[in-house]
Tab-separated table of C-alpha atoms and ligand atoms in Angstrom:
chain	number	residue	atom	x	y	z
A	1	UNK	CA	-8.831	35.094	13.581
A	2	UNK	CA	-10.930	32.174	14.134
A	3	UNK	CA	-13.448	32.771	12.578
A	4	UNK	CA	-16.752	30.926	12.676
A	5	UNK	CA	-14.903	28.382	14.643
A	6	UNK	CA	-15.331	27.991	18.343
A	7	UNK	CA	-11.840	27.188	19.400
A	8	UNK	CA	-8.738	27.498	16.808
A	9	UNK	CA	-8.066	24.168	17.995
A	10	UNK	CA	-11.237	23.160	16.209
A	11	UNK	CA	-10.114	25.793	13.262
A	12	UNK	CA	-6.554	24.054	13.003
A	13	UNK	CA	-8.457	20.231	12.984
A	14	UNK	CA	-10.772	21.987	10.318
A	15	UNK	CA	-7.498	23.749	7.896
A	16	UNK	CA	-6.172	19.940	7.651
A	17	UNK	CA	-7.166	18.847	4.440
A	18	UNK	CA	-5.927	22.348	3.285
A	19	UNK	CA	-2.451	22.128	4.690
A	20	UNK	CA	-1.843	18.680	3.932
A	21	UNK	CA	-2.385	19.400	0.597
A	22	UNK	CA	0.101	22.318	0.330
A	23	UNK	CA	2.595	20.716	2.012
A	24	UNK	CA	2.618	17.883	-0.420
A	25	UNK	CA	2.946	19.733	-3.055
A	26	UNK	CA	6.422	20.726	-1.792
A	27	UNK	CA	7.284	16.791	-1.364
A	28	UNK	CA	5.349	15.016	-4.168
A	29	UNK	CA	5.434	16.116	-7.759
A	30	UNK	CA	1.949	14.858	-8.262
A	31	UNK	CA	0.990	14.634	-12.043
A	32	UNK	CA	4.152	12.143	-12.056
A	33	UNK	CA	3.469	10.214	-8.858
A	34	UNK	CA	6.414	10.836	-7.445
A	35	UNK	CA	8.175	11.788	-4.526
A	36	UNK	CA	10.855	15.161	-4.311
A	37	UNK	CA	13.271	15.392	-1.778
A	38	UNK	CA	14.877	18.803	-0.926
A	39	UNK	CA	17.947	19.253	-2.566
A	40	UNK	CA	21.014	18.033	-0.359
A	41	UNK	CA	18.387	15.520	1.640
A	42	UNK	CA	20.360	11.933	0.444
A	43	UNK	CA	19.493	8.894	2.165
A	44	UNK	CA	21.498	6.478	-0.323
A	45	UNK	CA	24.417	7.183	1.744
A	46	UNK	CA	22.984	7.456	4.989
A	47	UNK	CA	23.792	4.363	7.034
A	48	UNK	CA	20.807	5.445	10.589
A	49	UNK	CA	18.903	8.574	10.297
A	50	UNK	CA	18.534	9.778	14.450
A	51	UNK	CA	15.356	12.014	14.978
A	52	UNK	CA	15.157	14.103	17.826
A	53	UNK	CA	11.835	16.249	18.982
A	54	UNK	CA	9.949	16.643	21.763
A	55	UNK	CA	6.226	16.116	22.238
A	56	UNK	CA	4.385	15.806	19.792
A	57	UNK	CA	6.746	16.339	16.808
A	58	UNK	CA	8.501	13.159	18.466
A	59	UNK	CA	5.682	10.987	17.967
A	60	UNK	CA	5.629	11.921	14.525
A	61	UNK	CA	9.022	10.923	14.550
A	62	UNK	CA	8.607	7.497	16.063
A	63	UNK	CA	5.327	7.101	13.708
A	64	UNK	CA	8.614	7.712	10.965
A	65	UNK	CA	10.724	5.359	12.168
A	66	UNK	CA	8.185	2.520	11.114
A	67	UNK	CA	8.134	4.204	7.679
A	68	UNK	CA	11.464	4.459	7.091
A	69	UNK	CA	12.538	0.940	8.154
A	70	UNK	CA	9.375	-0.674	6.531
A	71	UNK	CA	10.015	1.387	3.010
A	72	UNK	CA	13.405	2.198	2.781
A	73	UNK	CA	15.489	-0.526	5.345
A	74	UNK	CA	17.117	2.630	6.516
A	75	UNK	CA	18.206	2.378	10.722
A	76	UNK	CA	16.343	4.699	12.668
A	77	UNK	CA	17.133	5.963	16.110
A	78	UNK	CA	14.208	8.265	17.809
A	79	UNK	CA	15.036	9.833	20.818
A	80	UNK	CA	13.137	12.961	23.193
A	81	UNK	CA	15.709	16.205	22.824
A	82	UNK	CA	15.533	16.821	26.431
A	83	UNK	CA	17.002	12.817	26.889
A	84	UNK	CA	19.260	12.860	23.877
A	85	UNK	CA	20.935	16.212	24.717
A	86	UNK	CA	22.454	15.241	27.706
A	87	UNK	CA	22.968	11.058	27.005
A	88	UNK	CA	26.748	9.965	25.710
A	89	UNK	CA	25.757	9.694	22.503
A	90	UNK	CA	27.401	6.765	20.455
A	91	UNK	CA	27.555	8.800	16.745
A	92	UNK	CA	28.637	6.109	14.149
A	93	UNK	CA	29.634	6.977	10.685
A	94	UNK	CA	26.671	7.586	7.837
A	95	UNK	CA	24.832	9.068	11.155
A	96	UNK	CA	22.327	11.841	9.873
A	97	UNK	CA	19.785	13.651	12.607
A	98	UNK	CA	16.526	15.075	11.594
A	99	UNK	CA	15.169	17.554	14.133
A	100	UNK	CA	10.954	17.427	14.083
A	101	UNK	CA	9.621	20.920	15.385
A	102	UNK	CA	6.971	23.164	14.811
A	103	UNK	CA	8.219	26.336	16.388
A	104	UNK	CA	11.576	25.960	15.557
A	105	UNK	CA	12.567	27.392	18.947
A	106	UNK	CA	12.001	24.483	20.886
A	107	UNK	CA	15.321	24.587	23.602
A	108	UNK	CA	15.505	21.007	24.144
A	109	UNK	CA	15.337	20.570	20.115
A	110	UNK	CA	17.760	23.152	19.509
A	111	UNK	CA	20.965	22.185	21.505
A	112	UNK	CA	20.015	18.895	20.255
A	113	UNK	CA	20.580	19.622	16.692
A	114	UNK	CA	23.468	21.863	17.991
A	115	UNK	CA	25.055	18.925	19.404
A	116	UNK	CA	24.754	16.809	16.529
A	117	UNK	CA	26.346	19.628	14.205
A	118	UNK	CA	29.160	20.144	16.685
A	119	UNK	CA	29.713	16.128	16.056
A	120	UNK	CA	30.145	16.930	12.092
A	121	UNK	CA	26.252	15.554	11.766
A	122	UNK	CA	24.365	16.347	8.901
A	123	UNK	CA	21.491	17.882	10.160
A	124	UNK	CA	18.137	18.399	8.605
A	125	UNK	CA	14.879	20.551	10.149
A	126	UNK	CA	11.658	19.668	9.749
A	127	UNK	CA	9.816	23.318	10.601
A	128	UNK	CA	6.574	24.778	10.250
A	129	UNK	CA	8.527	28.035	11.626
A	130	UNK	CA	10.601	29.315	8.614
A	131	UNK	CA	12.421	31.708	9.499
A	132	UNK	CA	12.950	30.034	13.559
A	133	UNK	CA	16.035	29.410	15.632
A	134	UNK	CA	16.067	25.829	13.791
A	135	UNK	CA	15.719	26.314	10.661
A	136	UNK	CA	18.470	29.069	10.308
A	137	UNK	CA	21.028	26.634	12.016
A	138	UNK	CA	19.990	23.291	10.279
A	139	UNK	CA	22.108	22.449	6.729
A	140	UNK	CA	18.841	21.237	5.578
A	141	UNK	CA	15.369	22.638	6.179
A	142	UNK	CA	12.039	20.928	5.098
A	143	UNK	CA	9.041	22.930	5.402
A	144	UNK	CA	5.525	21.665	6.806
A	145	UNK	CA	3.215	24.560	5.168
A	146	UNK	CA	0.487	24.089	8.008
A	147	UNK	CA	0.471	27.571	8.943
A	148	UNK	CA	0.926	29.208	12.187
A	149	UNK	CA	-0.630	27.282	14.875
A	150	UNK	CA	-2.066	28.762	17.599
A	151	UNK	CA	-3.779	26.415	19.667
A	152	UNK	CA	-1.097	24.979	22.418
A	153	UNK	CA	-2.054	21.584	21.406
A	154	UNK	CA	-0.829	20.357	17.879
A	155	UNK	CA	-3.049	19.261	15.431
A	156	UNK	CA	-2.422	20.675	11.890
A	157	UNK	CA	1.599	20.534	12.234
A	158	UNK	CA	1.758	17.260	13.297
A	159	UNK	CA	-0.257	15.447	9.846
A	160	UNK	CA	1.664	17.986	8.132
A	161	UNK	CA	4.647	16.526	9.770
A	162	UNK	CA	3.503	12.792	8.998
A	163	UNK	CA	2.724	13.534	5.445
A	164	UNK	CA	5.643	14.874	4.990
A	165	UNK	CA	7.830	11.792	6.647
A	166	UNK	CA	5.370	9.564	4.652
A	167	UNK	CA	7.059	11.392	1.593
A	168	UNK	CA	10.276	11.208	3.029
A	169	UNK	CA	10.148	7.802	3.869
A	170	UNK	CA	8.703	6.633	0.291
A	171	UNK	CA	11.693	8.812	-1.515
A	172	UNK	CA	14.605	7.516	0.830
A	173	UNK	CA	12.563	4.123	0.219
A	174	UNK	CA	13.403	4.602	-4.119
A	175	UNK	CA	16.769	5.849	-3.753
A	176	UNK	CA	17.761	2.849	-1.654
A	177	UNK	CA	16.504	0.621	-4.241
A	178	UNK	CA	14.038	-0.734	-1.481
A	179	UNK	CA	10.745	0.548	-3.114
A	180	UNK	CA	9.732	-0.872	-6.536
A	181	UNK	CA	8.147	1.753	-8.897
A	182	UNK	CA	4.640	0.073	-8.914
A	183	UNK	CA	4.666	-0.153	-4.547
A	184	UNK	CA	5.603	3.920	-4.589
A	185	UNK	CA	3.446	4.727	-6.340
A	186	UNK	CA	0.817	3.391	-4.691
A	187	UNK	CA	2.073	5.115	-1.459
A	188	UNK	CA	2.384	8.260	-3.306
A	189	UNK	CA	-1.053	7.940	-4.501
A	190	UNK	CA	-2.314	7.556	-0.683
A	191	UNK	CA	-1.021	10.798	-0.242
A	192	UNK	CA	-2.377	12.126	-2.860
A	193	UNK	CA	-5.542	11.427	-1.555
A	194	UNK	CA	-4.802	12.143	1.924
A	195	UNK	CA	-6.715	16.031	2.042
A	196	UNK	CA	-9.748	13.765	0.041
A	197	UNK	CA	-9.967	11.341	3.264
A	198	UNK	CA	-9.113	13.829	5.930
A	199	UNK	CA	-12.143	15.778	4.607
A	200	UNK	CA	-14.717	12.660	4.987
A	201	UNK	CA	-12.846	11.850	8.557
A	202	UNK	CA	-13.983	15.153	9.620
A	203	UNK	CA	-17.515	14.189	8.824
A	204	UNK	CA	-17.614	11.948	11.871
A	205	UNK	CA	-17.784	14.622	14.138
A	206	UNK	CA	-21.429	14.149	15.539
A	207	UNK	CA	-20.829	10.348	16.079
A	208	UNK	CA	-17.225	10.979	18.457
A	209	UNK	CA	-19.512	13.745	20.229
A	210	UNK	CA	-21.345	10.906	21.512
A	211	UNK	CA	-18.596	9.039	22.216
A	212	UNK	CA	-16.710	11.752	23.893
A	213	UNK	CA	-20.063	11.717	26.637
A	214	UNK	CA	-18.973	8.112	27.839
A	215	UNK	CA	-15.054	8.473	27.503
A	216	UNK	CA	-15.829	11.808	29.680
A	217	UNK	CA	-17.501	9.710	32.095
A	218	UNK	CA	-15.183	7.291	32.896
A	219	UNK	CA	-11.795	7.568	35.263
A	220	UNK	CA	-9.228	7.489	32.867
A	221	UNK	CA	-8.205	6.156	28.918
A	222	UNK	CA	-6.301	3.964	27.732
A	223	UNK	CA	-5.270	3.782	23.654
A	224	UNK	CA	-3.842	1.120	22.174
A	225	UNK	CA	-1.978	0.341	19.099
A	226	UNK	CA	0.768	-1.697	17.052
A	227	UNK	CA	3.192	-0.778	15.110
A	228	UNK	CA	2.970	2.900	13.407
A	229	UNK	CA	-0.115	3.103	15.126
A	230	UNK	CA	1.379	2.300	18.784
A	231	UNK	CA	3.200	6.211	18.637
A	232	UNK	CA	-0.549	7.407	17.274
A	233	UNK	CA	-1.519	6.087	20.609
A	234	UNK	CA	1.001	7.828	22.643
A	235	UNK	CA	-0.475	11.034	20.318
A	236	UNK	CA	-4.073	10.166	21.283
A	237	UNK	CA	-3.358	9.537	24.878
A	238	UNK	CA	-1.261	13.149	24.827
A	239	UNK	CA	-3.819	15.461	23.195
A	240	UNK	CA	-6.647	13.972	25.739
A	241	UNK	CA	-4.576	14.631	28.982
A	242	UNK	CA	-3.481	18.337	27.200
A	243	UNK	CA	-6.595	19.423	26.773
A	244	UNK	CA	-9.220	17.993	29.079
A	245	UNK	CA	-6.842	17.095	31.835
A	246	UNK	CA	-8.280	13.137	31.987
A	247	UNK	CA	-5.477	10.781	32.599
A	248	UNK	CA	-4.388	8.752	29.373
A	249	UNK	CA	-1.777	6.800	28.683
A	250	UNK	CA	-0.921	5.004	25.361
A	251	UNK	CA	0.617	1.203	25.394
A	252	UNK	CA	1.763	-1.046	22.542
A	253	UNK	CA	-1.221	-3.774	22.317
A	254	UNK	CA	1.247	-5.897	22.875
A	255	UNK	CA	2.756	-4.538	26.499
A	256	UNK	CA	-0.813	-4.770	28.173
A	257	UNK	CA	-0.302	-8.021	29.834
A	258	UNK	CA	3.483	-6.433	30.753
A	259	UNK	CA	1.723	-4.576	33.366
A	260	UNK	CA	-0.829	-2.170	32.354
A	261	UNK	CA	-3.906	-4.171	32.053
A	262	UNK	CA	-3.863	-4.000	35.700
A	263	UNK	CA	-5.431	-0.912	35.425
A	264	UNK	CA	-8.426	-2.001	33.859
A	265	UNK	CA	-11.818	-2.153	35.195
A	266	UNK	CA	-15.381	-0.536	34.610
A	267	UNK	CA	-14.518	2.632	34.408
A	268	UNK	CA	-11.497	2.841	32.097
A	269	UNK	CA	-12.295	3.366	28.219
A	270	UNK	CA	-9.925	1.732	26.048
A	271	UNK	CA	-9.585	2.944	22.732
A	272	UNK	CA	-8.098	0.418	20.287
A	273	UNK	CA	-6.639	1.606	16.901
A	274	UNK	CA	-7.079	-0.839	14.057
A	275	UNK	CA	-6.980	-1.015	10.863
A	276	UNK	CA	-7.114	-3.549	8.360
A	277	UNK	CA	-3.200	-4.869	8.529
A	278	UNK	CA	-1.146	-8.068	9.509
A	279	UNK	CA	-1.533	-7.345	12.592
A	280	UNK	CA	-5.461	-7.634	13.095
A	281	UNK	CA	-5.612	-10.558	14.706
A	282	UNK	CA	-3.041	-9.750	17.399
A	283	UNK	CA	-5.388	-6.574	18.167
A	284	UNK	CA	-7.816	-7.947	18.336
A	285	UNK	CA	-6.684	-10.438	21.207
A	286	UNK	CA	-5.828	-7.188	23.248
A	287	UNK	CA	-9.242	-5.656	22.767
A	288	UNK	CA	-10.573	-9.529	24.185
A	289	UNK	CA	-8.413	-9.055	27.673
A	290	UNK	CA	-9.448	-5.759	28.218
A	291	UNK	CA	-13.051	-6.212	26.784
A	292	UNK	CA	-13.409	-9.289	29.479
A	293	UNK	CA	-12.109	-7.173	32.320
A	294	UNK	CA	-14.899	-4.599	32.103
A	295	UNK	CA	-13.383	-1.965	29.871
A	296	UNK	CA	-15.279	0.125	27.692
A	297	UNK	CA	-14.035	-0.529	24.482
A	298	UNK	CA	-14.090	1.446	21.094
A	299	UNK	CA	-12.339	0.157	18.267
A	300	UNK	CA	-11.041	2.964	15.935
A	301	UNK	CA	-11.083	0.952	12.433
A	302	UNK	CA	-11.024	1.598	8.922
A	303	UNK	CA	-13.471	0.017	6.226
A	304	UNK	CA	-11.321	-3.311	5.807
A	305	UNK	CA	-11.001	-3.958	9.585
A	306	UNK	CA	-14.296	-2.496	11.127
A	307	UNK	CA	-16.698	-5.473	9.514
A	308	UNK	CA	-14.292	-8.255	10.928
A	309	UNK	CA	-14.512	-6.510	14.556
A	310	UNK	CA	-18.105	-5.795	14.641
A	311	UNK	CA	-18.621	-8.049	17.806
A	312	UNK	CA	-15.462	-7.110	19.450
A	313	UNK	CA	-16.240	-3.425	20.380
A	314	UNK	CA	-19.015	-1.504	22.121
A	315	UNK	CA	-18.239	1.409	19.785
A	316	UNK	CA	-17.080	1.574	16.569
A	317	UNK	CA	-15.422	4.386	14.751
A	318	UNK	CA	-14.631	3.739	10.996
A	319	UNK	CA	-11.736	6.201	9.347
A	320	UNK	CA	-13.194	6.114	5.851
A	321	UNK	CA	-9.350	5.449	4.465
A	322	UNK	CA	-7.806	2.373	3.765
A	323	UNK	CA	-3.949	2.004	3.484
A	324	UNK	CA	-1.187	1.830	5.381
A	325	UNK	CA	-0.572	5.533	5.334
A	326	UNK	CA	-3.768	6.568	4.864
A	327	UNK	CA	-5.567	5.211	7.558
A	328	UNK	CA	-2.934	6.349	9.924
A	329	UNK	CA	-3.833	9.667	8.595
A	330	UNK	CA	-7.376	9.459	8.920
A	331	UNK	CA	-7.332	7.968	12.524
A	332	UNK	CA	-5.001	10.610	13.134
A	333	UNK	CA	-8.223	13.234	12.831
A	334	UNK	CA	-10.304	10.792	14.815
A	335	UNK	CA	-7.977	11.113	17.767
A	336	UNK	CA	-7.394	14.365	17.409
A	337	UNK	CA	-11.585	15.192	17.362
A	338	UNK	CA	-11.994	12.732	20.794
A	339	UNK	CA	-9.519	15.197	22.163
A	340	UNK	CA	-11.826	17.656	21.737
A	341	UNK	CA	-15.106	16.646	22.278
A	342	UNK	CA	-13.973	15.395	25.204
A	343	UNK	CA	-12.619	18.597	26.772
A	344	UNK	CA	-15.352	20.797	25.545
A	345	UNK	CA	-17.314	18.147	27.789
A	346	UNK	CA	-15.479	18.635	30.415
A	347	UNK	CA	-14.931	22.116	29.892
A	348	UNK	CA	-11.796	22.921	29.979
A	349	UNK	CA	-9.747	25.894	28.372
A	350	UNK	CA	-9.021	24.257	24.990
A	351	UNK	CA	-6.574	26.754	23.050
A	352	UNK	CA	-4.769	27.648	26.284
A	353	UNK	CA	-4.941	24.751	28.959
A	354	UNK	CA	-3.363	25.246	31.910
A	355	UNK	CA	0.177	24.691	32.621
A	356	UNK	CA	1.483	24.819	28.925
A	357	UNK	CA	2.710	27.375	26.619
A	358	UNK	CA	2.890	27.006	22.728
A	359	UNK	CA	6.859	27.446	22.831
A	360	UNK	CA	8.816	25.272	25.097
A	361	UNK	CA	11.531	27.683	24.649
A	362	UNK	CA	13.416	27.484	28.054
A	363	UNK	CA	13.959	23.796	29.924
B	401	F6R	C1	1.447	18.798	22.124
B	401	F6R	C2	2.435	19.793	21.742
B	401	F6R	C3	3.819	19.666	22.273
B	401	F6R	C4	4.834	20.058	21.196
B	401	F6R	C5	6.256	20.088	21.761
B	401	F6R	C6	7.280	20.395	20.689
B	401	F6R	O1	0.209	19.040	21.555
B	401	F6R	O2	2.125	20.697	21.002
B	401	F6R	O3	4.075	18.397	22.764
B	401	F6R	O4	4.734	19.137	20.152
B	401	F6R	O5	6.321	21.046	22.774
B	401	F6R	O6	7.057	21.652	20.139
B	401	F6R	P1	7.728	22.055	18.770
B	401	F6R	O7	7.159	21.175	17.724
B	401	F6R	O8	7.370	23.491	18.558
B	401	F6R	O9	9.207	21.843	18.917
């Protein structure tokens, strides 16, 4: 039922805050500030964790993998099921593989994880579908409690699937003796806050209508990011082509000059994510080259970064969040909203665009 809602798309952005919060609860005892990993889910003695998805659920893997080796020095591989599954894997010893998927029936996901057990892997799920193909066959599950989804593109189960991670990460982070008490705690306390900031995020709604009008008129988009907020690019860039069929592609800030600033002119709307980290200053030298070759530019910031690019962007979008993990979250939703504005411009079949199903279920 969608209820007052127009699209469950815009239902699902809406049930964030919710969601979020419950599926904390299952990976953060909150009045003690601290993280809970499922029982059997050890990452003292893990020497690389591999994650494996597709789509979506990958990004939030690769959005992981800077968690993880920022937090808790732990080796990550990421890799796209459909890829992995049929590569000559090179397994090494203390090799773990955690399978991102919302369905849980996801073909190229499952022989994945298959693969990896039939290699004596320890395997762990993350599944919004409990009782799914995946979750039955993994040795470990761990729940995202977003809910079913129904719109083909993901919105709810993916933050669900970064807070989690975020959790993850900060837990594997104190067990490896990487994380002091006093720095998780303050990531724990991000999360904590996380439905509080999604909730004011939403509020921006009118402004990215507007915005959505002059992405909608241009030829394609371009989003750009660095570090965990490069794979939010690739994430922004997917949910725009999804739903309103523009072209979009996401690029590390860093790769523009590699090749795709060639594609900029006048009618190509970059959208930069920034917040307020170390690396600022090197985004804000890739908003300059494409800003001098004509492109439209919004600048997705957060309150520490959005007063020190002021004169950089013709838009700017502030995530009211601040934090490493926070902000992520919050531009997460601001992505996530463009998406839709823009394809309700454009008109498009939101909840069932053409071409895709909800369950990639055969190759
Ligand atoms: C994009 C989207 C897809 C899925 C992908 C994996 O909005 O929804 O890219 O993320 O098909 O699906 P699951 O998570 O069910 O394995």
């Amino acid at each position: 039922d969608r209820g007052h809602y127009r699209h469950f798309m815009q239902k699902e952005i809406h049930e964030q805050p919710e969601v979020i919060g419950r599926t904390l609860s299952r990976y953060v005892d909150v009045p003690n500030g601290q993280p809970v990993l499922p029982v059997g889910c050890n990452f003292a003695d893990m020497d690389r964790l591999i994650i494996v998805a597709c789509g979506t659920a990958a990004f939030a893997g690769r959005v992981a993998e800077y968690w993880f080796e920022r937090y808790a020095g732990l080796p990550v591989k990421v890799d796209v099921a459909s890829e992995f599954r049929y590569r000559k894997n090179a397994f090494m010893k203390g090799d773990a593989a955690l399978f991102i998927s919302q369905s849980g029936e996801t073909a190229d996901t499952l022989e994945a994880m298959r693969l990896c057990k039939a290699a004596g892997l320890k395997t762990l799920a993350l599944v919004n579908v409990e009782h799914s193909t995946i979750a039955r066959e993994a040795d470990i599950v761990l729940p995202t409690l977003a809910g079913p989804e129904i719109g083909v593109a993901s919105t709810k189960a993916f933050i669900c699937q970064l807070v989690a991670l975020a959790a993850m990460s900060v837990g594997a982070g104190i067990d490896r003796g990487k994380l002091d008490e006093a720095n998780a705690a303050q990531l724990i306390s991000e999360l904590n806050a996380a439905p509080r900031h999604v909730a004011d995020t939403l509020a921006l709604q009118a402004e990215i209508e507007d915005i959505a009008h002059n992405i909608s008129r241009g030829s394609m988009v371009i989003y750009i990011g660095r570090n965990a907020y490069f794979p939010l690019a690739l994430e922004g860039a997917l949910k725009l082509k999804e739903i309103s069929y523009m072209f979009a592609e996401g690029y590390a800030g860093g790769e523009l000059k590699h090749g795709p600033i060639a594609l900029i002119d006048e009618d190509v709307s970059v959208i930069a994510l920034v917040p307020d980290d170390e690396m600022l200053e090197k985004n804000r030298s890739s908003i300059r080259q494409v800003a001098s070759r004509g492109a439209h530019v919004i600048v997705v910031a957060d309150p520490g970064s959005a007063p020190k690019l002021s004169n950089e962007a013709e838009v700017l979008i502030t995530a009211p969040a601040t934090g490493t993990i926070l902000t992520l979250l919050a531009q997460t939703v601001v992505v996530q909203l463009i998406a839709y504005h823009v394809a309700l411009i454009k008109g498009t079949d939101v909840d069932q665009p053409r071409n895709l199903a909800k369950s990639v279920t055969v190759e």
